[in-house]
């Protein structure tokens, strides 16, 4: 009696097929574009065109779009496409080019800087949380091959510790 063989349920490998990390990479790239290339209330390009532009399958793009919708960045309707419903807003006095209908966002400024071969950022901030999020997003764009800066310089300008700052501190510090 012949021995039964197990059939593999995995799909055959297809050239150019991207795993779940591919969907994450695409979602990161789209987040970087939101507020800059895709302003608030604008529609993202058609799925087929966007998948081709990003070099992924339509299925991978759809997974990335679902992630953005779940996070509240976009909303989609069958036949209408995906529309931007949220952009990150950070008050700043940056150039007018980074303004979207009166709102100023840091994302386009950071994104544009990282698209250059030489990136130099001088940052003054009381917290590094928003900067960390932006830098992590750019590192994902680099790992994904969307951008390739040759040199990155980041200089954090910290306040003089002897100056009184307008936020609470623990007594004795």
mmCIF file of N, CA, C and O in Angstrom, residues 62-132:
data_model
loop_
_atom_site.group_PDB
_atom_site.id
_atom_site.type_symbol
_atom_site.label_atom_id
_atom_site.label_comp_id
_atom_site.label_asym_id
_atom_site.label_seq_id
_atom_site.Cartn_x
_atom_site.Cartn_y
_atom_site.Cartn_z
ATOM 1 N N UNK A 62 -3.759 46.612 -1.360
ATOM 2 C CA UNK A 62 -5.041 46.601 -0.655
ATOM 3 C C UNK A 62 -4.846 46.338 0.838
ATOM 4 O O UNK A 62 -5.526 46.946 1.668
ATOM 5 N N UNK A 63 -3.897 45.451 1.200
ATOM 6 C CA UNK A 63 -3.613 45.224 2.619
ATOM 7 C C UNK A 63 -3.083 46.498 3.270
ATOM 8 O O UNK A 63 -3.458 46.830 4.395
ATOM 9 N N UNK A 64 -2.218 47.219 2.562
ATOM 10 C CA UNK A 64 -1.678 48.475 3.094
ATOM 11 C C UNK A 64 -2.795 49.512 3.242
ATOM 12 O O UNK A 64 -2.850 50.226 4.250
ATOM 13 N N UNK A 65 -3.681 49.592 2.274
ATOM 14 C CA UNK A 65 -4.792 50.548 2.343
ATOM 15 C C UNK A 65 -5.742 50.216 3.489
ATOM 16 O O UNK A 65 -6.263 51.123 4.157
ATOM 17 N N UNK A 66 -5.964 48.920 3.748
ATOM 18 C CA UNK A 66 -6.807 48.522 4.891
ATOM 19 C C UNK A 66 -6.169 48.976 6.206
ATOM 20 O O UNK A 66 -6.843 49.446 7.118
ATOM 21 N N UNK A 67 -4.852 48.834 6.286
ATOM 22 C CA UNK A 67 -4.138 49.277 7.490
ATOM 23 C C UNK A 67 -4.305 50.778 7.705
ATOM 24 O O UNK A 67 -4.597 51.231 8.806
ATOM 25 N N UNK A 68 -4.146 51.558 6.633
ATOM 26 C CA UNK A 68 -4.316 53.017 6.747
ATOM 27 C C UNK A 68 -5.741 53.374 7.148
ATOM 28 O O UNK A 68 -5.960 54.281 7.958
ATOM 29 N N UNK A 69 -6.717 52.665 6.603
ATOM 30 C CA UNK A 69 -8.123 52.917 6.955
ATOM 31 C C UNK A 69 -8.375 52.558 8.420
ATOM 32 O O UNK A 69 -9.037 53.313 9.143
ATOM 33 N N UNK A 70 -7.819 51.442 8.875
ATOM 34 C CA UNK A 70 -7.984 51.030 10.273
ATOM 35 C C UNK A 70 -7.355 52.033 11.230
ATOM 36 O O UNK A 70 -7.823 52.200 12.351
ATOM 37 N N UNK A 71 -6.295 52.696 10.811
ATOM 38 C CA UNK A 71 -5.625 53.696 11.638
ATOM 39 C C UNK A 71 -6.280 55.076 11.535
ATOM 40 O O UNK A 71 -5.895 55.992 12.236
ATOM 41 N N UNK A 72 -7.253 55.199 10.641
ATOM 42 C CA UNK A 72 -7.977 56.467 10.520
ATOM 43 C C UNK A 72 -7.378 57.474 9.562
ATOM 44 O O UNK A 72 -7.819 58.617 9.508
ATOM 45 N N UNK A 73 -6.368 57.087 8.766
ATOM 46 C CA UNK A 73 -5.747 58.010 7.815
ATOM 47 C C UNK A 73 -6.610 58.196 6.570
ATOM 48 O O UNK A 73 -6.640 59.283 5.996
ATOM 49 N N UNK A 74 -7.248 57.128 6.132
ATOM 50 C CA UNK A 74 -8.045 57.177 4.900
ATOM 51 C C UNK A 74 -9.395 56.525 5.136
ATOM 52 O O UNK A 74 -9.586 55.796 6.107
ATOM 53 N N UNK A 75 -10.310 56.799 4.212
ATOM 54 C CA UNK A 75 -11.561 56.053 4.191
ATOM 55 C C UNK A 75 -11.830 55.684 2.743
ATOM 56 O O UNK A 75 -11.505 56.444 1.832
ATOM 57 N N UNK A 76 -12.348 54.488 2.569
ATOM 58 C CA UNK A 76 -12.548 53.972 1.219
ATOM 59 C C UNK A 76 -14.004 53.602 1.005
ATOM 60 O O UNK A 76 -14.682 53.160 1.922
ATOM 61 N N UNK A 77 -14.441 53.801 -0.220
ATOM 62 C CA UNK A 77 -15.763 53.354 -0.647
ATOM 63 C C UNK A 77 -15.594 52.655 -1.975
ATOM 64 O O UNK A 77 -14.892 53.150 -2.856
ATOM 65 N N UNK A 78 -16.244 51.524 -2.095
ATOM 66 C CA UNK A 78 -16.147 50.729 -3.318
ATOM 67 C C UNK A 78 -16.523 51.600 -4.528
ATOM 68 O O UNK A 78 -17.568 52.236 -4.537
ATOM 69 N N UNK A 79 -15.643 51.649 -5.506
ATOM 70 C CA UNK A 79 -15.894 52.420 -6.717
ATOM 71 C C UNK A 79 -15.494 53.881 -6.633
ATOM 72 O O UNK A 79 -15.439 54.575 -7.637
ATOM 73 N N UNK A 80 -15.221 54.359 -5.412
ATOM 74 C CA UNK A 80 -14.855 55.771 -5.245
ATOM 75 C C UNK A 80 -13.379 55.964 -4.940
ATOM 76 O O UNK A 80 -12.858 57.053 -5.071
ATOM 77 N N UNK A 81 -12.707 54.933 -4.467
ATOM 78 C CA UNK A 81 -11.301 55.042 -4.130
ATOM 79 C C UNK A 81 -11.087 55.376 -2.671
ATOM 80 O O UNK A 81 -12.015 55.364 -1.867
ATOM 81 N N UNK A 82 -9.855 55.700 -2.326
ATOM 82 C CA UNK A 82 -9.476 56.020 -0.947
ATOM 83 C C UNK A 82 -9.225 57.511 -0.828
ATOM 84 O O UNK A 82 -8.507 58.097 -1.632
ATOM 85 N N UNK A 83 -9.815 58.110 0.216
ATOM 86 C CA UNK A 83 -9.708 59.550 0.435
ATOM 87 C C UNK A 83 -8.995 59.796 1.759
ATOM 88 O O UNK A 83 -9.240 59.112 2.749
ATOM 89 N N UNK A 84 -8.087 60.780 1.785
ATOM 90 C CA UNK A 84 -7.353 61.145 2.997
ATOM 91 C C UNK A 84 -8.295 61.885 3.936
ATOM 92 O O UNK A 84 -8.910 62.877 3.542
ATOM 93 N N UNK A 85 -8.430 61.382 5.163
ATOM 94 C CA UNK A 85 -9.316 62.019 6.137
ATOM 95 C C UNK A 85 -8.571 62.529 7.364
ATOM 96 O O UNK A 85 -9.158 63.165 8.222
ATOM 97 N N UNK A 86 -7.246 62.235 7.451
ATOM 98 C CA UNK A 86 -6.457 62.708 8.586
ATOM 99 C C UNK A 86 -5.027 62.949 8.130
ATOM 100 O O UNK A 86 -4.475 62.174 7.370
ATOM 101 N N UNK A 87 -4.453 64.060 8.568
ATOM 102 C CA UNK A 87 -3.029 64.315 8.382
ATOM 103 C C UNK A 87 -2.474 64.688 9.747
ATOM 104 O O UNK A 87 -3.193 65.192 10.598
ATOM 105 N N UNK A 88 -1.203 64.416 9.961
ATOM 106 C CA UNK A 88 -0.592 64.785 11.224
ATOM 107 C C UNK A 88 -0.351 66.277 11.219
ATOM 108 O O UNK A 88 0.241 66.816 10.288
ATOM 109 N N UNK A 89 -0.837 66.950 12.256
ATOM 110 C CA UNK A 89 -0.660 68.396 12.340
ATOM 111 C C UNK A 89 0.300 68.734 13.470
ATOM 112 O O UNK A 89 0.124 68.292 14.590
ATOM 113 N N UNK A 90 1.297 69.523 13.126
ATOM 114 C CA UNK A 90 2.260 70.001 14.109
ATOM 115 C C UNK A 90 2.431 71.488 13.868
ATOM 116 O O UNK A 90 2.704 71.902 12.749
ATOM 117 N N UNK A 91 2.249 72.301 14.920
ATOM 118 C CA UNK A 91 2.410 73.739 14.731
ATOM 119 C C UNK A 91 3.874 74.061 14.566
ATOM 120 O O UNK A 91 4.718 73.580 15.300
ATOM 121 N N UNK A 92 4.156 74.880 13.554
ATOM 122 C CA UNK A 92 5.534 75.202 13.226
ATOM 123 C C UNK A 92 5.552 76.476 12.414
ATOM 124 O O UNK A 92 4.539 76.917 11.900
ATOM 125 N N UNK A 93 6.715 77.065 12.265
ATOM 126 C CA UNK A 93 6.840 78.250 11.417
ATOM 127 C C UNK A 93 7.615 77.883 10.162
ATOM 128 O O UNK A 93 8.344 78.693 9.613
ATOM 129 N N UNK A 94 7.455 76.657 9.675
ATOM 130 C CA UNK A 94 8.185 76.207 8.495
ATOM 131 C C UNK A 94 7.683 76.898 7.244
ATOM 132 O O UNK A 94 6.667 77.581 7.252
ATOM 133 N N UNK A 95 8.390 76.673 6.161
ATOM 134 C CA UNK A 95 8.083 77.331 4.894
ATOM 135 C C UNK A 95 6.664 77.049 4.423
ATOM 136 O O UNK A 95 6.070 76.036 4.752
ATOM 137 N N UNK A 96 6.146 77.964 3.630
ATOM 138 C CA UNK A 96 4.787 77.857 3.119
ATOM 139 C C UNK A 96 4.578 76.582 2.308
ATOM 140 O O UNK A 96 3.478 76.052 2.234
ATOM 141 N N UNK A 97 5.642 76.040 1.714
ATOM 142 C CA UNK A 97 5.535 74.825 0.902
ATOM 143 C C UNK A 97 5.036 73.632 1.713
ATOM 144 O O UNK A 97 4.475 72.703 1.164
ATOM 145 N N UNK A 98 5.211 73.664 3.051
ATOM 146 C CA UNK A 98 4.769 72.544 3.872
ATOM 147 C C UNK A 98 3.362 72.762 4.430
ATOM 148 O O UNK A 98 2.886 71.975 5.209
ATOM 149 N N UNK A 99 2.708 73.829 4.021
ATOM 150 C CA UNK A 99 1.363 74.113 4.516
ATOM 151 C C UNK A 99 0.320 73.478 3.621
ATOM 152 O O UNK A 99 0.440 73.486 2.408
ATOM 153 N N UNK A 100 -0.710 72.926 4.243
ATOM 154 C CA UNK A 100 -1.821 72.323 3.520
ATOM 155 C C UNK A 100 -3.085 73.011 4.011
ATOM 156 O O UNK A 100 -3.530 72.777 5.125
ATOM 157 N N UNK A 101 -3.640 73.898 3.194
ATOM 158 C CA UNK A 101 -4.868 74.635 3.537
ATOM 159 C C UNK A 101 -4.800 75.243 4.933
ATOM 160 O O UNK A 101 -5.664 75.015 5.775
ATOM 161 N N UNK A 102 -3.748 75.989 5.207
ATOM 162 C CA UNK A 102 -3.617 76.677 6.480
ATOM 163 C C UNK A 102 -3.027 75.833 7.596
ATOM 164 O O UNK A 102 -2.698 76.345 8.645
ATOM 165 N N UNK A 103 -2.881 74.529 7.397
ATOM 166 C CA UNK A 103 -2.301 73.657 8.413
ATOM 167 C C UNK A 103 -0.828 73.461 8.089
ATOM 168 O O UNK A 103 -0.459 73.344 6.936
ATOM 169 N N UNK A 104 -0.006 73.419 9.106
ATOM 170 C CA UNK A 104 1.418 73.186 8.906
ATOM 171 C C UNK A 104 1.736 71.793 9.421
ATOM 172 O O UNK A 104 1.358 71.433 10.526
ATOM 173 N N UNK A 105 2.403 71.010 8.604
ATOM 174 C CA UNK A 105 2.767 69.656 9.012
ATOM 175 C C UNK A 105 4.267 69.459 8.880
ATOM 176 O O UNK A 105 4.899 70.025 7.988
ATOM 177 N N UNK A 106 4.832 68.674 9.756
ATOM 178 C CA UNK A 106 6.259 68.385 9.735
ATOM 179 C C UNK A 106 6.600 67.292 8.725
ATOM 180 O O UNK A 106 7.680 67.285 8.148
ATOM 181 N N UNK A 107 5.678 66.384 8.485
ATOM 182 C CA UNK A 107 5.939 65.226 7.621
ATOM 183 C C UNK A 107 6.497 65.595 6.246
ATOM 184 O O UNK A 107 7.495 65.004 5.816
ATOM 185 N N UNK A 108 5.922 66.551 5.513
ATOM 186 C CA UNK A 108 6.475 66.864 4.191
ATOM 187 C C UNK A 108 7.901 67.407 4.264
ATOM 188 O O UNK A 108 8.726 67.100 3.412
ATOM 189 N N UNK A 109 8.184 68.198 5.281
ATOM 190 C CA UNK A 109 9.513 68.767 5.447
ATOM 191 C C UNK A 109 10.546 67.657 5.646
ATOM 192 O O UNK A 109 11.572 67.618 4.976
ATOM 193 N N UNK A 110 10.259 66.725 6.549
ATOM 194 C CA UNK A 110 11.172 65.605 6.814
ATOM 195 C C UNK A 110 11.282 64.722 5.579
ATOM 196 O O UNK A 110 12.371 64.310 5.181
ATOM 197 N N UNK A 111 10.151 64.433 4.950
ATOM 198 C CA UNK A 111 10.135 63.569 3.766
ATOM 199 C C UNK A 111 10.978 64.160 2.642
ATOM 200 O O UNK A 111 11.784 63.468 2.021
ATOM 201 N N UNK A 112 10.811 65.451 2.366
ATOM 202 C CA UNK A 112 11.585 66.119 1.316
ATOM 203 C C UNK A 112 13.072 66.104 1.644
ATOM 204 O O UNK A 112 13.909 65.896 0.764
ATOM 205 N N UNK A 113 13.412 66.328 2.917
ATOM 206 C CA UNK A 113 14.823 66.341 3.318
ATOM 207 C C UNK A 113 15.467 64.984 3.046
ATOM 208 O O UNK A 113 16.584 64.905 2.531
ATOM 209 N N UNK A 114 14.755 63.898 3.347
ATOM 210 C CA UNK A 114 15.316 62.559 3.179
ATOM 211 C C UNK A 114 15.369 62.113 1.718
ATOM 212 O O UNK A 114 15.991 61.104 1.415
ATOM 213 N N UNK A 115 14.745 62.833 0.827
ATOM 214 C CA UNK A 115 14.818 62.494 -0.592
ATOM 215 C C UNK A 115 16.069 63.058 -1.248
ATOM 216 O O UNK A 115 16.363 62.754 -2.400
ATOM 217 N N UNK A 116 16.834 63.857 -0.506
ATOM 218 C CA UNK A 116 18.083 64.434 -1.006
ATOM 219 C C UNK A 116 19.238 63.480 -0.699
ATOM 220 O O UNK A 116 19.174 62.702 0.246
ATOM 221 N N UNK A 117 20.339 63.565 -1.469
ATOM 222 C CA UNK A 117 21.491 62.696 -1.179
ATOM 223 C C UNK A 117 22.160 63.036 0.158
ATOM 224 O O UNK A 117 22.666 62.170 0.843
ATOM 225 N N UNK A 118 22.160 64.321 0.549
ATOM 226 C CA UNK A 118 22.747 64.771 1.812
ATOM 227 C C UNK A 118 21.626 65.309 2.682
ATOM 228 O O UNK A 118 20.988 66.303 2.342
ATOM 229 N N UNK A 119 21.363 64.661 3.802
ATOM 230 C CA UNK A 119 20.294 65.076 4.713
ATOM 231 C C UNK A 119 20.929 65.709 5.933
ATOM 232 O O UNK A 119 21.772 65.101 6.586
ATOM 233 N N UNK A 120 20.521 66.940 6.237
ATOM 234 C CA UNK A 120 20.985 67.610 7.445
ATOM 235 C C UNK A 120 19.769 68.184 8.149
ATOM 236 O O UNK A 120 19.037 68.986 7.571
ATOM 237 N N UNK A 121 19.543 67.749 9.393
ATOM 238 C CA UNK A 121 18.416 68.242 10.178
ATOM 239 C C UNK A 121 18.944 68.864 11.458
ATOM 240 O O UNK A 121 19.675 68.225 12.209
ATOM 241 N N UNK A 122 18.572 70.110 11.702
ATOM 242 C CA UNK A 122 18.843 70.786 12.966
ATOM 243 C C UNK A 122 17.499 70.870 13.674
ATOM 244 O O UNK A 122 16.568 71.494 13.166
ATOM 245 N N UNK A 123 17.405 70.265 14.840
ATOM 246 C CA UNK A 123 16.124 70.150 15.523
ATOM 247 C C UNK A 123 16.217 70.731 16.919
ATOM 248 O O UNK A 123 17.130 70.426 17.672
ATOM 249 N N UNK A 124 15.234 71.558 17.265
ATOM 250 C CA UNK A 124 15.074 72.029 18.635
ATOM 251 C C UNK A 124 13.694 71.580 19.064
ATOM 252 O O UNK A 124 12.695 71.933 18.449
ATOM 253 N N UNK A 125 13.651 70.769 20.090
ATOM 254 C CA UNK A 125 12.374 70.250 20.548
ATOM 255 C C UNK A 125 12.466 69.915 22.027
ATOM 256 O O UNK A 125 13.538 69.559 22.508
ATOM 257 N N UNK A 126 11.359 70.040 22.731
ATOM 258 C CA UNK A 126 11.348 69.672 24.139
ATOM 259 C C UNK A 126 11.110 68.174 24.312
ATOM 260 O O UNK A 126 11.470 67.601 25.306
ATOM 261 N N UNK A 127 10.463 67.545 23.338
ATOM 262 C CA UNK A 127 10.290 66.093 23.368
ATOM 263 C C UNK A 127 10.759 65.541 22.034
ATOM 264 O O UNK A 127 10.667 66.197 21.010
ATOM 265 N N UNK A 128 11.232 64.328 22.055
ATOM 266 C CA UNK A 128 11.727 63.733 20.822
ATOM 267 C C UNK A 128 10.758 62.713 20.246
ATOM 268 O O UNK A 128 11.067 62.043 19.283
ATOM 269 N N UNK A 129 9.552 62.591 20.829
ATOM 270 C CA UNK A 129 8.610 61.570 20.387
ATOM 271 C C UNK A 129 8.172 61.750 18.942
ATOM 272 O O UNK A 129 8.185 60.806 18.157
ATOM 273 N N UNK A 130 7.774 62.962 18.552
ATOM 274 C CA UNK A 130 7.320 63.156 17.170
ATOM 275 C C UNK A 130 8.494 63.024 16.204
ATOM 276 O O UNK A 130 8.345 62.465 15.125
ATOM 277 N N UNK A 131 9.665 63.501 16.601
ATOM 278 C CA UNK A 131 10.852 63.350 15.759
ATOM 279 C C UNK A 131 11.164 61.867 15.557
ATOM 280 O O UNK A 131 11.438 61.432 14.439
ATOM 281 N N UNK A 132 11.089 61.082 16.619
ATOM 282 C CA UNK A 132 11.345 59.643 16.542
ATOM 283 C C UNK A 132 10.403 58.988 15.534
ATOM 284 O O UNK A 132 10.843 58.194 14.701
#
